[in-house]
Coordinates of C-alpha atoms in Angstrom, one line a residue:
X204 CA 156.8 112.6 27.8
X205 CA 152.9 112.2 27.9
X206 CA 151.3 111.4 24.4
X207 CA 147.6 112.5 25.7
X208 CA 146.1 115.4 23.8
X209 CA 145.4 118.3 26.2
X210 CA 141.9 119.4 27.3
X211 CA 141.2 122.3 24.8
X212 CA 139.4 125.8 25.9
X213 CA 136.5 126.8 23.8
X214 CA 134.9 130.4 24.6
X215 CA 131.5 131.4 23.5
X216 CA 129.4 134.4 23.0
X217 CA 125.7 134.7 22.4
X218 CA 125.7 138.1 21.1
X219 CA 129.2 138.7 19.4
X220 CA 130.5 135.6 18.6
X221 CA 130.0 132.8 15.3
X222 CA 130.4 129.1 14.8
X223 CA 133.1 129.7 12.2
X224 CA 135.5 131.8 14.9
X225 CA 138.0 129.9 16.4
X226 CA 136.8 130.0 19.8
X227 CA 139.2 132.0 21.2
X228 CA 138.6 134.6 24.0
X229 CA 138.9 137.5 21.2
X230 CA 137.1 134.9 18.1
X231 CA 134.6 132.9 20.1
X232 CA 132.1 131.0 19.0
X233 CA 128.3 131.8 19.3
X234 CA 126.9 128.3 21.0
X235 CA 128.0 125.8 23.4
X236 CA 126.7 123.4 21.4
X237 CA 129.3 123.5 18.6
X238 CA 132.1 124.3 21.0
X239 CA 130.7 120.1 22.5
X240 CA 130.1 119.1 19.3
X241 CA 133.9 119.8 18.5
X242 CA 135.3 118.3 21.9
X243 CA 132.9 116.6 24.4
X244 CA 135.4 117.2 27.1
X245 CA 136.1 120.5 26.3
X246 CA 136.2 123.4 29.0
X247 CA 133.8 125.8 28.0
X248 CA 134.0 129.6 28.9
X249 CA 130.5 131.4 28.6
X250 CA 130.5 135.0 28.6
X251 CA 128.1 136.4 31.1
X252 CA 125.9 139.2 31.3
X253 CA 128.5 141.3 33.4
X254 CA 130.5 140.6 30.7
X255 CA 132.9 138.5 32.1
X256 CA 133.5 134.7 30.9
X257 CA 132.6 131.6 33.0
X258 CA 132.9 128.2 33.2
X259 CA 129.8 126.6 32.0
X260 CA 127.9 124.6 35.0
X261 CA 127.7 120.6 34.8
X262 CA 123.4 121.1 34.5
X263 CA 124.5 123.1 31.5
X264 CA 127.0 120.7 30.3
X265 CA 124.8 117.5 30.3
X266 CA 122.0 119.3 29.2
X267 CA 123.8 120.0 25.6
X268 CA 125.1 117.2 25.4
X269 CA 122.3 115.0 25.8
X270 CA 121.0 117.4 23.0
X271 CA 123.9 116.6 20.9
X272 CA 123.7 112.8 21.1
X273 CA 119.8 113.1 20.5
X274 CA 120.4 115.3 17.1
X275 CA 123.5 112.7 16.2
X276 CA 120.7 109.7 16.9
X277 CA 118.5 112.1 14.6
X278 CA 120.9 112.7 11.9
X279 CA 121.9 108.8 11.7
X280 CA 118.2 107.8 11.5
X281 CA 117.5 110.4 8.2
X282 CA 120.5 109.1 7.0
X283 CA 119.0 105.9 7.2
X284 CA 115.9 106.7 5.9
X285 CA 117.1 108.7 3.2
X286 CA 119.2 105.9 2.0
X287 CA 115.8 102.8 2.4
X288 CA 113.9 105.8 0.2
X289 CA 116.6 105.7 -2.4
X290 CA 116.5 102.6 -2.9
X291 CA 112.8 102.4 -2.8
X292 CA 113.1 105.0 -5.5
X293 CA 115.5 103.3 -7.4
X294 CA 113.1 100.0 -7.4
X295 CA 109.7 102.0 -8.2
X296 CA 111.2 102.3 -11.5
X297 CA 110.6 98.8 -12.2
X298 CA 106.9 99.0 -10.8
X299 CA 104.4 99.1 -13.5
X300 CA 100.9 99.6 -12.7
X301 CA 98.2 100.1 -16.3
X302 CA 95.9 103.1 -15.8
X303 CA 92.5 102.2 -16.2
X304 CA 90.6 102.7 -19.5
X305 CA 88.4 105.8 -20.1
X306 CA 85.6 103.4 -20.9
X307 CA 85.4 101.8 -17.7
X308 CA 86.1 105.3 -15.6
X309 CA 83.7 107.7 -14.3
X310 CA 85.0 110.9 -13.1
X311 CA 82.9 112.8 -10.0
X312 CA 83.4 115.1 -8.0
X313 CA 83.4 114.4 -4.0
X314 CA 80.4 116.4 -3.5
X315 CA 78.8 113.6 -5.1
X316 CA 79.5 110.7 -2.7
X317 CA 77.3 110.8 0.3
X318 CA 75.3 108.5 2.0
X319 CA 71.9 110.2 0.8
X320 CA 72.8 109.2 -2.9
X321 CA 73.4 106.1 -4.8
X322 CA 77.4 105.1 -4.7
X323 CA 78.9 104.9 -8.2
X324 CA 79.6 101.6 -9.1
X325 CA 83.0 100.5 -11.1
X326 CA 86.3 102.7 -11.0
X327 CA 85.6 106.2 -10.6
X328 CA 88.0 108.8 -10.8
X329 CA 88.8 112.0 -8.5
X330 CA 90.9 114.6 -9.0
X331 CA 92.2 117.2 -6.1
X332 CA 94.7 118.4 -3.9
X333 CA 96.8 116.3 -1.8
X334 CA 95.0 117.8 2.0
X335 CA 96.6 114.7 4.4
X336 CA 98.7 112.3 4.1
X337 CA 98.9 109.4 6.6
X338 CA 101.6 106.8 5.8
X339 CA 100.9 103.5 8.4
X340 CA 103.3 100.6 6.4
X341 CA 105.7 100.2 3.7
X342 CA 102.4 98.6 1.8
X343 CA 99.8 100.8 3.8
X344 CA 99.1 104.5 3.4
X345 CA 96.3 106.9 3.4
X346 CA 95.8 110.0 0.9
X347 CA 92.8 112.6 1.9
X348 CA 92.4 115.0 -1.3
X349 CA 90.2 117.7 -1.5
X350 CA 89.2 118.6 -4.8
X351 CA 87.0 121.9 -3.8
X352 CA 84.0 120.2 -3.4
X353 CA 84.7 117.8 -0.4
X354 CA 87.3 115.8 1.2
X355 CA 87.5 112.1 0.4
X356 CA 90.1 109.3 2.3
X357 CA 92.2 107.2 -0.1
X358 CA 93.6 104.3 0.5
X359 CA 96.9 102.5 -1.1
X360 CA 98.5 99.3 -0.4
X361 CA 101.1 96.9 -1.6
X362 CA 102.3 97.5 -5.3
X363 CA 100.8 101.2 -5.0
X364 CA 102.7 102.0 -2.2
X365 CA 106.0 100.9 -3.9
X366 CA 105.3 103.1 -7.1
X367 CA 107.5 106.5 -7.2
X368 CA 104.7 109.0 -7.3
X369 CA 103.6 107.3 -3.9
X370 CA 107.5 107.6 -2.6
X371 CA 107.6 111.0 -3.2
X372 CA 104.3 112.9 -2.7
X373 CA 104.0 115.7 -0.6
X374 CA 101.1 117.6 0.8
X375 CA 99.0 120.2 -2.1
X376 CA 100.3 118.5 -4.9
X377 CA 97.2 117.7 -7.0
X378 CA 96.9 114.1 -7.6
X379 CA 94.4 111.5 -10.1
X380 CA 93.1 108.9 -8.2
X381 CA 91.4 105.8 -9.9
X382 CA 89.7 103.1 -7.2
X383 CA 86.4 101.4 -6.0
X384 CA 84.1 103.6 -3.3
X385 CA 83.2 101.5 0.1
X386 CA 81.8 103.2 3.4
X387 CA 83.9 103.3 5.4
X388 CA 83.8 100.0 7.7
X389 CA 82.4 100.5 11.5
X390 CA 84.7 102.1 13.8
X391 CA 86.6 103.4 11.1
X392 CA 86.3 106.9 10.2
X393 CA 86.4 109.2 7.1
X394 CA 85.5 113.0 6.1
X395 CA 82.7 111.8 4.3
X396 CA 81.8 108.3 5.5
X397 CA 83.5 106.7 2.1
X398 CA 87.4 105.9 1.5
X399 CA 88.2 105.4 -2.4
X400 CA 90.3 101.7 -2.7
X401 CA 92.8 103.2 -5.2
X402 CA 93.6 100.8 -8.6
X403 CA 95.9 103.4 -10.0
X404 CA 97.4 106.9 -8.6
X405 CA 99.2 109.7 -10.4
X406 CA 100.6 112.8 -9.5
X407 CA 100.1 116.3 -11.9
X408 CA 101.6 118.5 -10.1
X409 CA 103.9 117.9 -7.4
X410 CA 104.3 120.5 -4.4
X411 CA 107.6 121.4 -2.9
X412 CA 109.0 118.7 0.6
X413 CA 111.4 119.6 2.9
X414 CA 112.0 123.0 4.1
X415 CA 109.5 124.5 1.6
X416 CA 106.9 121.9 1.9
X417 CA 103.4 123.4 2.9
X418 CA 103.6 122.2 6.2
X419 CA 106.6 124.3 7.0
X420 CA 104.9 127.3 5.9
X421 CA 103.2 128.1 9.0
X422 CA 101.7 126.6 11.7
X423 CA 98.4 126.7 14.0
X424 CA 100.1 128.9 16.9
X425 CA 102.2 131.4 14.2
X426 CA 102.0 135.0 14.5
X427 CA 98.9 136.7 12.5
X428 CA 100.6 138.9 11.0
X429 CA 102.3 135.8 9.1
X430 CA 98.9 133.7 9.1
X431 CA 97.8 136.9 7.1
X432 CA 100.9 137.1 5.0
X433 CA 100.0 133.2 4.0
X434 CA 96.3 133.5 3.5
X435 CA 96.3 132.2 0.5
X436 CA 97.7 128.9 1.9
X437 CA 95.6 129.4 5.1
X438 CA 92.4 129.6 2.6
X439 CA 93.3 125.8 2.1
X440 CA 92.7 124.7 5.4
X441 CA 88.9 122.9 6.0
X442 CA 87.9 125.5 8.9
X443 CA 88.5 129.2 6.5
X444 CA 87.6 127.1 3.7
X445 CA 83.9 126.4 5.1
X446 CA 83.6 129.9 6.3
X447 CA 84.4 130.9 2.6
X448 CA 81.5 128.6 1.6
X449 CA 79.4 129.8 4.6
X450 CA 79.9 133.2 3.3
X451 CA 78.8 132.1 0.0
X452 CA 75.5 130.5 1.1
X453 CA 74.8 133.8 3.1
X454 CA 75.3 135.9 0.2
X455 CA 73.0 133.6 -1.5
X456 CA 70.4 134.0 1.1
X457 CA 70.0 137.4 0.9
X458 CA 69.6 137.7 -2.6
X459 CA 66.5 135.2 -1.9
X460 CA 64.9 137.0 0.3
X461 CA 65.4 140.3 -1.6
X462 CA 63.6 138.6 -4.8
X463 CA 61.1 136.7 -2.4
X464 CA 60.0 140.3 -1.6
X465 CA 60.2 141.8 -5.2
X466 CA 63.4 144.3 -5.1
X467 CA 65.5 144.8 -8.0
X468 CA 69.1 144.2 -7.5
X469 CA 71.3 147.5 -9.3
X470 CA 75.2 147.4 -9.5
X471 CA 76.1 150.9 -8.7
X472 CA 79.5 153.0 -9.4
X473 CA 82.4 152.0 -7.0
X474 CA 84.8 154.8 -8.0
X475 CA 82.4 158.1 -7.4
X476 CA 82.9 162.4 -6.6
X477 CA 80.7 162.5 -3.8
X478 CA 80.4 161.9 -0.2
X479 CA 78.3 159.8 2.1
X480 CA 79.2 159.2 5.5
X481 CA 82.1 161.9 5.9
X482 CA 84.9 163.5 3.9
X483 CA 87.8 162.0 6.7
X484 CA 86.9 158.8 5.9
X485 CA 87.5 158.7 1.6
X486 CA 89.6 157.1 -0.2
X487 CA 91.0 159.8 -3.0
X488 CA 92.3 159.0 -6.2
X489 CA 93.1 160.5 -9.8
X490 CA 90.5 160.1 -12.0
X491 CA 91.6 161.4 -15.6
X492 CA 93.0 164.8 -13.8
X493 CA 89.8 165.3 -11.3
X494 CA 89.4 164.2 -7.8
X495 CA 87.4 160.8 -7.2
X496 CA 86.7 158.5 -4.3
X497 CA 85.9 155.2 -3.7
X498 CA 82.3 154.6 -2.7
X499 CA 81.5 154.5 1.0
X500 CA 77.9 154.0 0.6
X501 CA 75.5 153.0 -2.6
X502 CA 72.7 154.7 -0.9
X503 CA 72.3 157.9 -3.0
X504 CA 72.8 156.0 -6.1
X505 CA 69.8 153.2 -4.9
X506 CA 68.0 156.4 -4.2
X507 CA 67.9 157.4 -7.9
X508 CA 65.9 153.9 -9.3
X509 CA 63.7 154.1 -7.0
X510 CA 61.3 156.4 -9.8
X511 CA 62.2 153.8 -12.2
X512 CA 62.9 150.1 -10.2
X513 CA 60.4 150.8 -7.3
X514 CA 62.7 148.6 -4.2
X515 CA 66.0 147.8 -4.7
X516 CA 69.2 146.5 -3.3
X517 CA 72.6 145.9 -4.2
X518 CA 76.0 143.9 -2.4
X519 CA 78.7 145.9 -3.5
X520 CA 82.2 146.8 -2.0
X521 CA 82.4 150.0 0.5
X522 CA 85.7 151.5 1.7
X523 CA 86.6 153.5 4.6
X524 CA 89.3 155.2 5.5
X525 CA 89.4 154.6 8.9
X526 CA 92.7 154.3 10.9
X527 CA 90.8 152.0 13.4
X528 CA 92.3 148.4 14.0
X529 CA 89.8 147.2 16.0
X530 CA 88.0 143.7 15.2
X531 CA 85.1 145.0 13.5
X532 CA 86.3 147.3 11.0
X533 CA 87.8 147.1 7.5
X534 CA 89.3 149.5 4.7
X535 CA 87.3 147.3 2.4
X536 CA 83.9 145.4 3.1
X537 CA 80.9 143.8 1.6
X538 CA 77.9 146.3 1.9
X539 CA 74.2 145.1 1.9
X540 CA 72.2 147.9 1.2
X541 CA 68.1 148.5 0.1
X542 CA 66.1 151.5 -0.6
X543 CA 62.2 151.4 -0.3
X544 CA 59.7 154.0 -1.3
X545 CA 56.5 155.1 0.4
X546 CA 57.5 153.5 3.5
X547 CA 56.9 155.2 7.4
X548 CA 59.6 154.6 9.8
X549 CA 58.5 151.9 11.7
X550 CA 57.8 150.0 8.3
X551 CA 61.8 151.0 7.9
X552 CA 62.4 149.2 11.6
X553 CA 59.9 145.8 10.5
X554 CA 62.2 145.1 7.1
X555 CA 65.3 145.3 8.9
X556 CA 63.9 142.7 11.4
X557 CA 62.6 140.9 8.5
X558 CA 65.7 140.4 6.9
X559 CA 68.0 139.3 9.4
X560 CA 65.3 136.7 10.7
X561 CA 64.7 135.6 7.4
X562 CA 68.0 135.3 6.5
X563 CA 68.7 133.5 9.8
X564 CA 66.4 130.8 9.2
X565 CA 67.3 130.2 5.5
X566 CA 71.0 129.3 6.9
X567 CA 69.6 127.3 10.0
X568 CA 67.8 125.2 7.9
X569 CA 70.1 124.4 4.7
X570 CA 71.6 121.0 4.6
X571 CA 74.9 122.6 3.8
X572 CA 74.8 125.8 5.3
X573 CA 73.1 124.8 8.5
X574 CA 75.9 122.1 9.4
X575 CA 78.8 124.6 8.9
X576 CA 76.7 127.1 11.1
X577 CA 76.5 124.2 13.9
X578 CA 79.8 123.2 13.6
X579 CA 81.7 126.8 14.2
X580 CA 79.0 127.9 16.4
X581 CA 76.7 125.1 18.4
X582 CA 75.5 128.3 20.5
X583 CA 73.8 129.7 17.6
X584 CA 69.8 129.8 17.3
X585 CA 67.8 132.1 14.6
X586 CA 66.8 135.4 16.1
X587 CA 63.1 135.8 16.9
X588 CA 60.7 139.0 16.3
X589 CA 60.2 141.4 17.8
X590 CA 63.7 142.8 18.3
X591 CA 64.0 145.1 21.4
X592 CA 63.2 148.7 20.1
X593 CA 65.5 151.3 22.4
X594 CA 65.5 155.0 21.8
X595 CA 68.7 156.9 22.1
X596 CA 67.6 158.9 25.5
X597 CA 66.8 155.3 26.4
X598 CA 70.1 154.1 26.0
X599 CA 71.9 157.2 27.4
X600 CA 69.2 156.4 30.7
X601 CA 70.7 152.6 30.4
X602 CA 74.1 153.7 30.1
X603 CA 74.4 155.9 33.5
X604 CA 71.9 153.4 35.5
X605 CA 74.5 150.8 34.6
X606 CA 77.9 153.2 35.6
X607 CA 79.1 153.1 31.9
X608 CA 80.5 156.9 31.8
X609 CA 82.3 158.8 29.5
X610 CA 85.7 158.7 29.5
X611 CA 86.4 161.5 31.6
X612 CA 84.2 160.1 34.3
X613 CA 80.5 162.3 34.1
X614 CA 77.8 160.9 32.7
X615 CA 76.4 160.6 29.3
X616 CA 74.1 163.3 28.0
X617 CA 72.0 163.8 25.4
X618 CA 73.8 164.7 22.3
X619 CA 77.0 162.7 22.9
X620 CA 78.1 160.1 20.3
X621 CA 78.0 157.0 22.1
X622 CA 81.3 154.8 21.7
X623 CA 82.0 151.6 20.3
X624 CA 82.6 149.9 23.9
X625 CA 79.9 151.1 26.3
X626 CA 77.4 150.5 23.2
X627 CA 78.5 146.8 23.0
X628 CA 78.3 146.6 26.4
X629 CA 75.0 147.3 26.7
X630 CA 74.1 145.0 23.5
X631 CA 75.9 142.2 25.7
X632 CA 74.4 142.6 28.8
X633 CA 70.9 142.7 27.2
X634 CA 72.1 139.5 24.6
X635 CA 69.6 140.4 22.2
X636 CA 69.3 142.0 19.0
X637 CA 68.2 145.9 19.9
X638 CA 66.8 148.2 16.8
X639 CA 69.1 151.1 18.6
X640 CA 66.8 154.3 17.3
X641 CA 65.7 157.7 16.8
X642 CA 69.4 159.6 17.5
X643 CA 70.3 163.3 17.7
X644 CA 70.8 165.3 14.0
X645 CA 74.2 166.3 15.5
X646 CA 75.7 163.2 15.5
X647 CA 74.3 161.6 12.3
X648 CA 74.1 162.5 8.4
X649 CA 72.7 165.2 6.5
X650 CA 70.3 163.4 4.9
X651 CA 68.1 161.6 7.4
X652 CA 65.0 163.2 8.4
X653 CA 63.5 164.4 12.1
X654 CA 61.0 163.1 13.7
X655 CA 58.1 165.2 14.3
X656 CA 57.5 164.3 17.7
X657 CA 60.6 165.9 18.9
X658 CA 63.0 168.0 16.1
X659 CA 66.3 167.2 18.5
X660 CA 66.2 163.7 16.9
X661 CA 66.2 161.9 13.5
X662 CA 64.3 159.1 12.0
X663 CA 67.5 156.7 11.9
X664 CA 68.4 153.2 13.6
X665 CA 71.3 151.1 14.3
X666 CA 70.8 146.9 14.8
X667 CA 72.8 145.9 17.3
X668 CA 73.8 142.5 17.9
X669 CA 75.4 140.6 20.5
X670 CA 79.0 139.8 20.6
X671 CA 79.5 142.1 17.4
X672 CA 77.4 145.4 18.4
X673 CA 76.6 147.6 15.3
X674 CA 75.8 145.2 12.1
X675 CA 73.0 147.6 10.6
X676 CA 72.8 151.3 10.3
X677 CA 69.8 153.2 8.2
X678 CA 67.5 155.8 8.5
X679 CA 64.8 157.8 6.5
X680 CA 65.4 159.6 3.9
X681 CA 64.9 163.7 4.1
X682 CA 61.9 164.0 1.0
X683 CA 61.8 167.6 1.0
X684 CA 64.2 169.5 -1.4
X685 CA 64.1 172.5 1.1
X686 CA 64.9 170.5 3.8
X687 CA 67.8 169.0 2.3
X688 CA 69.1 171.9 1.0
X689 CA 69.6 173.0 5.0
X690 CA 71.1 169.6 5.5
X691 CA 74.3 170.5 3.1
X692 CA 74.2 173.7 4.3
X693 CA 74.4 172.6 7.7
X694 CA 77.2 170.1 7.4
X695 CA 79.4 172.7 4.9
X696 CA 78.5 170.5 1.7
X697 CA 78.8 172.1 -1.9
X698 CA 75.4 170.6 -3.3
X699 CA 76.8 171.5 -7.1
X700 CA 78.4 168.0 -7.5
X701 CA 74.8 166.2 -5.6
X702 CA 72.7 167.8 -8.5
X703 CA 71.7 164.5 -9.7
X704 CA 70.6 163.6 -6.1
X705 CA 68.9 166.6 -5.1
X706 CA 67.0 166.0 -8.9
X707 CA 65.0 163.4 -6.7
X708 CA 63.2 165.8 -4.8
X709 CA 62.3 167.9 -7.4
X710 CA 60.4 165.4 -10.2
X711 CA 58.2 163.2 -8.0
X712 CA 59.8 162.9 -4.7
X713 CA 58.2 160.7 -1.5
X714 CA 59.0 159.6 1.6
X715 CA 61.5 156.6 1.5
X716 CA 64.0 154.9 3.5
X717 CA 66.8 152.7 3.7
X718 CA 70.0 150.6 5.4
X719 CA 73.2 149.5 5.0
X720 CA 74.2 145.7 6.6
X721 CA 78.1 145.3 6.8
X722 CA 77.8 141.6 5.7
X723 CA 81.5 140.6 7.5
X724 CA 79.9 142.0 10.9
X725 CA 76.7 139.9 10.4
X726 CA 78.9 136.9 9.2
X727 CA 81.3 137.2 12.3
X728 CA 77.6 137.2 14.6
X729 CA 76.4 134.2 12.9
X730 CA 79.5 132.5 13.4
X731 CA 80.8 133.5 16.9
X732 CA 84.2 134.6 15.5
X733 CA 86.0 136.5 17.3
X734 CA 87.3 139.0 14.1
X735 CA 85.5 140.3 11.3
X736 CA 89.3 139.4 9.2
X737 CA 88.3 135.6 10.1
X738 CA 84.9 136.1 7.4
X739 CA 86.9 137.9 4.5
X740 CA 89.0 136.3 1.4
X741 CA 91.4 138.9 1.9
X742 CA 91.1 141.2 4.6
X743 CA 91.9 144.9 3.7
X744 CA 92.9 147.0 7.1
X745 CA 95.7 149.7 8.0
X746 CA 98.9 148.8 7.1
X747 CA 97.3 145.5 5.1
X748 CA 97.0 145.8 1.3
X749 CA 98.3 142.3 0.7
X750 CA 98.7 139.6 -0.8

């Protein structure tokens, strides 16, 4: 009687079966790997898709079990490792390094050390947020913290690397560092130039390793729905963290130019009861039993200090209800607007110009802001005046000269809304900024004025820029109380709640004007991103009202 054990019979199931079955043709398991993991020699039935099960083929065989044996190798070698850690743990209890004094410490921030500056001498101190960390020997390894202000590389060796805040530090924990500065030697490289020599290194707050260390988070190629779920650990990484500062030196550069040229900056209502771009569009709410909206436009309220202010501007929040999902538009966006009185039309047309190149150049030559812009986009070059002036019947002309036509296949004609995609690809194919002017009354607001040369059309303009289309919309600003009156006539609006509005042309009204500059769209052009999302802390959209 034979004592060898017999060959046993493992079935598996993708779909219906689990690991903890027995295997059988009625319990099977769910992978051939366990059923090899159990018995190497095993014969292993696989259903099929006809629903039949069938011996596994040899390519299949090998395959797993090469997989197997590489996983086993795996296993042994974190066993291994796990075990040299614990007793490097167990021994960084005896290691005892003295902190430096306060009196011989200088704390900096990393903004601080550059080449252009003196180099602190002595121990200094910085404190941040582990970004990499780089480990090359058991008495070698490299910490990069950021600290908000900069990256700088440290560097610890022999008794430092033995210590059990080095043993167990994981990426985003925030971290004291005490050393010497050197630049970094030639061929070497650093975020800054410098590498800190560490005398002393403590860990305050330790992030979570393993499975729910911030590396396992997500990763470059995950899904953006789950890079947008994450943002606020995205927001950590050097690229969205410069476009965050980037943003910040943009917002800064308007406001210069905006007090360079004397306006007064007003922070206007957010949560208001009126209209400005259309009632489809509004966010409702409850306000204390009546019906409120958040703002789409601070236009009529800038309107209202002009009397009092003389030009002013504000950057405020605008929403918009819009159900569109496209990659330049938001719920929820930053909103440049000015008002200017006793201006013409064309003097509307030379500040919008104005602006954008000044605001162009201020970036393009900031130390700070200048670099990022070169970095993300080497393409980029300030914009130059004159921008190309096109009328609307110009652009319908362009439009069937070039075979963009409508949807159903005819032409354009005068009075049609042009769409988002022939528009921008017109802006394209011209690549340069066009002040896109002088549309029909049908198709815009009821406040903008016509032009006396021809009643058909308004005094308003769109700036259109390349690779983003529509960044700027404005207009004039209808003067006369009994033309406005027809204007909310016209469009079905109650002018009882717009009393305080319509108060302008009655005590001292003039002709004035104004814009709106979506600063995400303008930020996205400067940049060359691909999404205005990419420019925002948060991005608010449909569906997306988190985190």
């Amino acid at each position: 009687m034979s004592d060898q054990t017999p060959t046993p019979t493992f079935h598996v199931c993708a779909k219906a079966g689990s690991d903890t079955n027995a295997g059988t043709a009625e319990a099977p398991f769910k992978t051939v790997e366990h059923a090899l993991t159990l018995s190497p020699t095993a014969e292993v039935m696989e259903m099929s898709e006809e629903g039949e099960f069938k011996k596994i083929s040899s390519k299949t065989r090998s395959r797993v079990l090469k997989n197997i044996e590489k996983q086993e190798k795996q296993r042994q070698a974190d066993e291994l490792r796990a075990k040299q850690l614990q007793e490097r743990l167990e021994a960084s209890k005896l290691v005892q390094i003295e902190r430096p004094s306060a009196d011989e410490t200088t704390y900096i921030k990393i903004r601080d050390v550059c080449e252009e500056k003196p180099v602190p001498e002595g121990i200094v101190l910085i404190k941040g947020w582990v970004h990499r960390i780089r480990i090359q020997s058991k008495k070698l390894m490299f910490v990069v913290v950021r600290d908000g202000t900069g990256l700088m590389q440290c560097v610890l060796n022999d008794q430092l690397c033995e210590t059990y805040d080095a043993l167990t530090l994981t990426r985003e924990s925030t971290v004291e560092v005490y050393g010497t500065l050197n630049q970094v030697p030639k061929g070497k490289t650093s975020p800054n130039g410098f590498e800190l020599k560490a005398v002393f290194f403590k860990i305050i707050s330790a992030a979570p390793g393993g499975k729910d260390s911030a590396d396992n988070i997500f990763n470059d190629d995950a899904n953006p729905e789950v890079l947008l779920d994450q943002r606020h650990m995205v927001l950590r990484d050097q690229g969205p963290s410069d476009i965050m500062r980037f943003r910040a030196f943009v917002l800064n550069a308007f406001r210069t130019h905006y007090n360079d040229n004397n306006y007064c900056e007003v922070t206007p209502p957010l949560m208001v009861q009126t209209q400005v771009e259309g009632g489809s569009t509004l966010f409702k709410f409850d306000y204390y039993g009546q019906d409120a909206y958040l703002t789409q436009s601070s236009q009529l309220y800038l309107e209202t200090v002009l009397p009092s202010l003389g030009d002013v501007y504000c950057i405020a929040q605008s929403f918009r209800a819009e159900k569109s999902r496209t990659r330049r538009h938001l719920s929820e966006y930053t909103h440049v607007e000015a008002e200017c009185s006793f201006i013409s039309f064309e003097d509307l047309l030379n500040r919008v110009e104005k602006l954008v190149c000044d605001v162009s150049n201020h970036i393009w030559n900031h130390p700070v802001a200048g670099k990022i812009l070169r970095e993300v986009n080497p393409s980029f070059t300030p914009p130059e005046a004159p921008f190309l002036r096109m009328s609307y019947i110009e652009g319908i002309e362009w439009l069937n000269e070039h075979g963009q036509l409508k949807p159903d296949g005819t032409p354009y004609v005068f009075g049609d809304d042009i769409p988002e995609a022939p528009e921008r690809y017109m802006t394209d194919s011209i690549n340069r900024p066009i002040l896109f002017h002088s549309f029909p009354a049908e198709v815009k607001s009821f406040y903008m004025p016509r032009r006396e040369e021809d009643n058909r059309l308004t005094e308003s303009v769109d700036l259109l820029m390349p690779g983003v289309g529509e960044i700027v919309g404005g207009s004039m600003r209808i003067w006369d109380l009994e033309e406005l009156m027809k204007g909310y006539e016209r469009e079905g609006i109650d002018p009882t709640p717009y009393y305080w509005f319509t108060d302008q042309r009655r005590y001292g009204s003039c002709p004035h004007g104004g814009y709106g500059l979506g600063l995400e769209r303008f930020l996205t052009w400067m940049l060359g991103l691909h999404h205005v999302r990419d420019v925002c802390l948060y991005p608010r959209f449909t569906g997306r009202c988190r985190p």
